[in-house]
Amino acid sequence: MTLDAATWSRVTEIFERVAELSPAERNATIEDFAPDAVVREWLDKLLTAHDDPDELLIDRTVKGVVEALADDEPPEAEAAPDAPVQLGPWRLVEEIATGGMGRVMLGERCDGRYEQRVAVKLLAGRSRSAADAELLDREIRLLARLEHPGIVRLIDGGLTGAGQPYLVMEYVDGEPIDEWCRRRQASLNQRVELLRQLADALSHAHRRLIVHADIKPSNVLVDKDGRVRVLDFGIGELIRERAGPEGRALRCSPAWCAPEQLLGTSSASVAQDVFGLGALLLRLLTGRRVREGSRITRWLGGTISADTEHPPPPSTALLQHLPRARVRGDLDAICLRALAAEPEVRYASVDLFDADLRAWKDKRPVAARPLAPPARLARWARRHWVPVAAATITLGGLLTGIVLANSSARQMQIAADQARVEAERADAVRDFVLDLFRAADPLRAGGAELSTRQVLAGAGEALERSPELSGDARLEVLNVLADVQRTMGWTDDAESLLAQAMHLVETDPALAPEARAETRIQLGLAEVEKQEFDQALAQFRQAEVELGALETPAATRVRARAHTNIGSVLARLGRDDEANNALDRAEALLAILDPPMLELELVVAAARGVAA
């Protein structure tokens, strides 16, 4: 299916209006434009690519994308022949790849001098003049100067009988760098080492005034020996020289190219290869591209704009098996500097990029992230850990006695203070309970015999008359008494005391987390009595929030109670998987308690039975 300029202009005009609309709004808006069948077909293809961009689709040049959307056979003159075709001493055997730059055929030597397998790239377009042929010959001689183990060697080149340029290159049995790393779950060091091999190959080319300008995974293979091999050096420039005013679009792979290439404001430069290294580093660390498909299809639709947002640091979206601690900081900074939107902010050369990767590997400061003197000293110490360790041991021997003596005295003082506070609170609680039951003496109560319920019901008023009780002690008494009343079935009395307890929790931020969490548990148990299970679960979970990261023995006991009650309620509700998860957590906590809480272990066993 062919595409002329007028049709594409109409397609992109409608696409820009409807790309971000819902399906229903899209259809209505498209109908308002009343496009003809050809425009509608192209529009549907472009919208499909925008909504679900294919990895291979957006790895192509713009021309390649359009051809892929067309899903047509290439023109007969440019198509690979059905039968093998001979180009000089090379016979074409079969097609092995296709893309916006052209088609790649597997070839073999056929003149009998020696056996050799090659890759023959048939470049897009035709050369029509002797000047074109002379230019191609000059560029081939220039590219043939690239002799480096990381660069796929150019062997031959010329024009087919129909005037189509072709290049004969060394055949590499390999796979794209990102696929190689993914299939082998490559380590972080392996991924960085591959990038350093690529930087070395690019440096070799740059010293000969040749840039690649189309670094992307499909152009960077890893062979069976684990070595990087770079494809397609200079092909973008060959096409640009013959492509006229649309050369920018023809040689730019929008998912990977530098922003200035996307805008068409720059000829090929070292800065573009530095950006390509950064784009590949981002890919190998996160699995992501610098631009996603929706942005690329909008660019195809005519919305050409510079990148205004820098990608987030790789450590924030790291592949799961890579160590975040080793990426965060220095490797983040290296990647983001290479990906800077402004060419002058990037590394001035691929050698400087490689130097920073080497510094990262050696645990030295990197240029992309200047360090203050203390941080530099820490890096130095990590690199020279043996003498530093020896000096530290010597110095430590001198200081250990002083430190231990001070630490022991401090711990003893803390323990004594804590024991004193707990003793004072225990005395206060004991005195309050004694006073509470002394009040039930018939002689003091005017001869009346008070019931246990009456005694407990007066606890709230008695607390108000006991200002000597601290906030923590007061909350502890309220929780204990409410627990007794609820157990006895005196729900209204328990709720009255819990209301007082909750008022304390909300108004006194200095209360111990364990006591605050216990209040939440008592409120949750009261909700269970009323069959209000959602509210109960909310209170039990809030108890966990109150405890935070606290790991005292008391906190462990309260946390075990919270998870036991959560599991018990979820089991009653038939939410078996959630119940068992909560009960697993409760059992893990109960297993480390000393002395054990046997009553909670029984509750867990009962809840397991309900869930089963």
mmCIF file with all atom_site columns, C-alpha atoms in Angstrom, residues 421-499:
data_model
loop_
_atom_site.group_PDB
_atom_site.id
_atom_site.type_symbol
_atom_site.label_atom_id
_atom_site.label_alt_id
_atom_site.label_comp_id
_atom_site.label_asym_id
_atom_site.label_entity_id
_atom_site.label_seq_id
_atom_site.pdbx_PDB_ins_code
_atom_site.Cartn_x
_atom_site.Cartn_y
_atom_site.Cartn_z
_atom_site.occupancy
_atom_site.B_iso_or_equiv
_atom_site.pdbx_formal_charge
_atom_site.auth_seq_id
_atom_site.auth_comp_id
_atom_site.auth_asym_id
_atom_site.auth_atom_id
_atom_site.pdbx_PDB_model_num
ATOM 1  C CA . VAL A 1 421 ? 9.854   3.761   85.931  1.00 0.00 ? 421 VAL A CA 1
ATOM 2  C CA . GLU A 1 422 ? 8.240   0.319   85.617  1.00 0.00 ? 422 GLU A CA 1
ATOM 3  C CA . ALA A 1 423 ? 8.333   -0.187  89.387  1.00 0.00 ? 423 ALA A CA 1
ATOM 4  C CA . GLU A 1 424 ? 6.722   3.177   89.996  1.00 0.00 ? 424 GLU A CA 1
ATOM 5  C CA . ARG A 1 425 ? 4.007   2.387   87.449  1.00 0.00 ? 425 ARG A CA 1
ATOM 6  C CA . ALA A 1 426 ? 3.394   -1.063  88.962  1.00 0.00 ? 426 ALA A CA 1
ATOM 7  C CA . ASP A 1 427 ? 3.092   0.474   92.438  1.00 0.00 ? 427 ASP A CA 1
ATOM 8  C CA . ALA A 1 428 ? 0.641   3.076   91.118  1.00 0.00 ? 428 ALA A CA 1
ATOM 9  C CA . VAL A 1 429 ? -1.522  0.449   89.390  1.00 0.00 ? 429 VAL A CA 1
ATOM 10 C CA . ARG A 1 430 ? -1.454  -1.799  92.473  1.00 0.00 ? 430 ARG A CA 1
ATOM 11 C CA . ASP A 1 431 ? -2.472  1.059   94.774  1.00 0.00 ? 431 ASP A CA 1
ATOM 12 C CA . PHE A 1 432 ? -5.300  2.042   92.433  1.00 0.00 ? 432 PHE A CA 1
ATOM 13 C CA . VAL A 1 433 ? -6.723  -1.506  92.297  1.00 0.00 ? 433 VAL A CA 1
ATOM 14 C CA . LEU A 1 434 ? -6.500  -1.847  96.084  1.00 0.00 ? 434 LEU A CA 1
ATOM 15 C CA . ASP A 1 435 ? -8.295  1.467   96.534  1.00 0.00 ? 435 ASP A CA 1
ATOM 16 C CA . LEU A 1 436 ? -10.943 0.368   94.053  1.00 0.00 ? 436 LEU A CA 1
ATOM 17 C CA . PHE A 1 437 ? -11.800 -2.782  95.997  1.00 0.00 ? 437 PHE A CA 1
ATOM 18 C CA . ARG A 1 438 ? -11.421 -1.120  99.395  1.00 0.00 ? 438 ARG A CA 1
ATOM 19 C CA . ALA A 1 439 ? -14.275 1.101   98.261  1.00 0.00 ? 439 ALA A CA 1
ATOM 20 C CA . ALA A 1 440 ? -16.440 -2.048  98.064  1.00 0.00 ? 440 ALA A CA 1
ATOM 21 C CA . ASP A 1 441 ? -16.094 -2.604  101.843 1.00 0.00 ? 441 ASP A CA 1
ATOM 22 C CA . PRO A 1 442 ? -19.677 -2.454  103.240 1.00 0.00 ? 442 PRO A CA 1
ATOM 23 C CA . LEU A 1 443 ? -18.444 -0.278  106.100 1.00 0.00 ? 443 LEU A CA 1
ATOM 24 C CA . ARG A 1 444 ? -17.168 2.298   103.622 1.00 0.00 ? 444 ARG A CA 1
ATOM 25 C CA . ALA A 1 445 ? -20.137 1.875   101.290 1.00 0.00 ? 445 ALA A CA 1
ATOM 26 C CA . GLY A 1 446 ? -22.746 2.682   103.943 1.00 0.00 ? 446 GLY A CA 1
ATOM 27 C CA . GLY A 1 447 ? -23.499 -0.963  104.727 1.00 0.00 ? 447 GLY A CA 1
ATOM 28 C CA . ALA A 1 448 ? -24.330 -1.890  101.130 1.00 0.00 ? 448 ALA A CA 1
ATOM 29 C CA . GLU A 1 449 ? -22.797 -4.994  99.519  1.00 0.00 ? 449 GLU A CA 1
ATOM 30 C CA . LEU A 1 450 ? -21.378 -3.880  96.120  1.00 0.00 ? 450 LEU A CA 1
ATOM 31 C CA . SER A 1 451 ? -21.212 -6.347  93.251  1.00 0.00 ? 451 SER A CA 1
ATOM 32 C CA . THR A 1 452 ? -18.098 -6.827  91.116  1.00 0.00 ? 452 THR A CA 1
ATOM 33 C CA . ARG A 1 453 ? -19.839 -5.067  88.232  1.00 0.00 ? 453 ARG A CA 1
ATOM 34 C CA . GLN A 1 454 ? -20.606 -2.085  90.424  1.00 0.00 ? 454 GLN A CA 1
ATOM 35 C CA . VAL A 1 455 ? -17.024 -1.924  91.597  1.00 0.00 ? 455 VAL A CA 1
ATOM 36 C CA . LEU A 1 456 ? -15.704 -2.031  88.040  1.00 0.00 ? 456 LEU A CA 1
ATOM 37 C CA . ALA A 1 457 ? -18.312 0.417   86.812  1.00 0.00 ? 457 ALA A CA 1
ATOM 38 C CA . GLY A 1 458 ? -16.950 2.986   89.253  1.00 0.00 ? 458 GLY A CA 1
ATOM 39 C CA . ALA A 1 459 ? -13.440 2.560   87.890  1.00 0.00 ? 459 ALA A CA 1
ATOM 40 C CA . GLY A 1 460 ? -13.780 5.418   85.433  1.00 0.00 ? 460 GLY A CA 1
ATOM 41 C CA . GLU A 1 461 ? -14.722 7.906   88.155  1.00 0.00 ? 461 GLU A CA 1
ATOM 42 C CA . ALA A 1 462 ? -12.020 6.511   90.415  1.00 0.00 ? 462 ALA A CA 1
ATOM 43 C CA . LEU A 1 463 ? -9.406  7.117   87.733  1.00 0.00 ? 463 LEU A CA 1
ATOM 44 C CA . GLU A 1 464 ? -10.438 10.761  87.574  1.00 0.00 ? 464 GLU A CA 1
ATOM 45 C CA . ARG A 1 465 ? -9.764  10.971  91.326  1.00 0.00 ? 465 ARG A CA 1
ATOM 46 C CA . SER A 1 466 ? -6.284  9.410   90.969  1.00 0.00 ? 466 SER A CA 1
ATOM 47 C CA . PRO A 1 467 ? -4.082  12.116  89.430  1.00 0.00 ? 467 PRO A CA 1
ATOM 48 C CA . GLU A 1 468 ? -0.969  10.258  90.590  1.00 0.00 ? 468 GLU A CA 1
ATOM 49 C CA . LEU A 1 469 ? -1.430  7.715   87.796  1.00 0.00 ? 469 LEU A CA 1
ATOM 50 C CA . SER A 1 470 ? 0.708   8.604   84.752  1.00 0.00 ? 470 SER A CA 1
ATOM 51 C CA . GLY A 1 471 ? -0.697  8.556   81.248  1.00 0.00 ? 471 GLY A CA 1
ATOM 52 C CA . ASP A 1 472 ? 0.734   5.108   80.461  1.00 0.00 ? 472 ASP A CA 1
ATOM 53 C CA . ALA A 1 473 ? -0.444  3.624   83.766  1.00 0.00 ? 473 ALA A CA 1
ATOM 54 C CA . ARG A 1 474 ? -3.899  5.183   83.368  1.00 0.00 ? 474 ARG A CA 1
ATOM 55 C CA . LEU A 1 475 ? -4.219  3.738   79.842  1.00 0.00 ? 475 LEU A CA 1
ATOM 56 C CA . GLU A 1 476 ? -3.064  0.314   81.043  1.00 0.00 ? 476 GLU A CA 1
ATOM 57 C CA . VAL A 1 477 ? -5.717  0.233   83.774  1.00 0.00 ? 477 VAL A CA 1
ATOM 58 C CA . LEU A 1 478 ? -8.461  1.300   81.356  1.00 0.00 ? 478 LEU A CA 1
ATOM 59 C CA . ASN A 1 479 ? -7.484  -1.441  78.893  1.00 0.00 ? 479 ASN A CA 1
ATOM 60 C CA . VAL A 1 480 ? -7.343  -4.170  81.555  1.00 0.00 ? 480 VAL A CA 1
ATOM 61 C CA . LEU A 1 481 ? -10.672 -3.200  83.129  1.00 0.00 ? 481 LEU A CA 1
ATOM 62 C CA . ALA A 1 482 ? -12.354 -2.926  79.727  1.00 0.00 ? 482 ALA A CA 1
ATOM 63 C CA . ASP A 1 483 ? -11.022 -6.395  78.843  1.00 0.00 ? 483 ASP A CA 1
ATOM 64 C CA . VAL A 1 484 ? -12.543 -7.824  82.071  1.00 0.00 ? 484 VAL A CA 1
ATOM 65 C CA . GLN A 1 485 ? -15.903 -6.131  81.490  1.00 0.00 ? 485 GLN A CA 1
ATOM 66 C CA . ARG A 1 486 ? -16.086 -7.266  77.860  1.00 0.00 ? 486 ARG A CA 1
ATOM 67 C CA . THR A 1 487 ? -15.196 -10.843 78.881  1.00 0.00 ? 487 THR A CA 1
ATOM 68 C CA . MET A 1 488 ? -17.981 -10.779 81.476  1.00 0.00 ? 488 MET A CA 1
ATOM 69 C CA . GLY A 1 489 ? -20.435 -9.584  78.833  1.00 0.00 ? 489 GLY A CA 1
ATOM 70 C CA . TRP A 1 490 ? -20.836 -6.065  80.230  1.00 0.00 ? 490 TRP A CA 1
ATOM 71 C CA . THR A 1 491 ? -20.379 -4.473  76.808  1.00 0.00 ? 491 THR A CA 1
ATOM 72 C CA . ASP A 1 492 ? -21.769 -1.036  77.622  1.00 0.00 ? 492 ASP A CA 1
ATOM 73 C CA . ASP A 1 493 ? -19.492 -0.661  80.644  1.00 0.00 ? 493 ASP A CA 1
ATOM 74 C CA . ALA A 1 494 ? -16.462 -1.796  78.581  1.00 0.00 ? 494 ALA A CA 1
ATOM 75 C CA . GLU A 1 495 ? -17.242 0.716   75.828  1.00 0.00 ? 495 GLU A CA 1
ATOM 76 C CA . SER A 1 496 ? -17.433 3.532   78.410  1.00 0.00 ? 496 SER A CA 1
ATOM 77 C CA . LEU A 1 497 ? -13.908 2.749   79.617  1.00 0.00 ? 497 LEU A CA 1
ATOM 78 C CA . LEU A 1 498 ? -12.624 2.293   76.053  1.00 0.00 ? 498 LEU A CA 1
ATOM 79 C CA . ALA A 1 499 ? -13.993 5.737   75.171  1.00 0.00 ? 499 ALA A CA 1
#
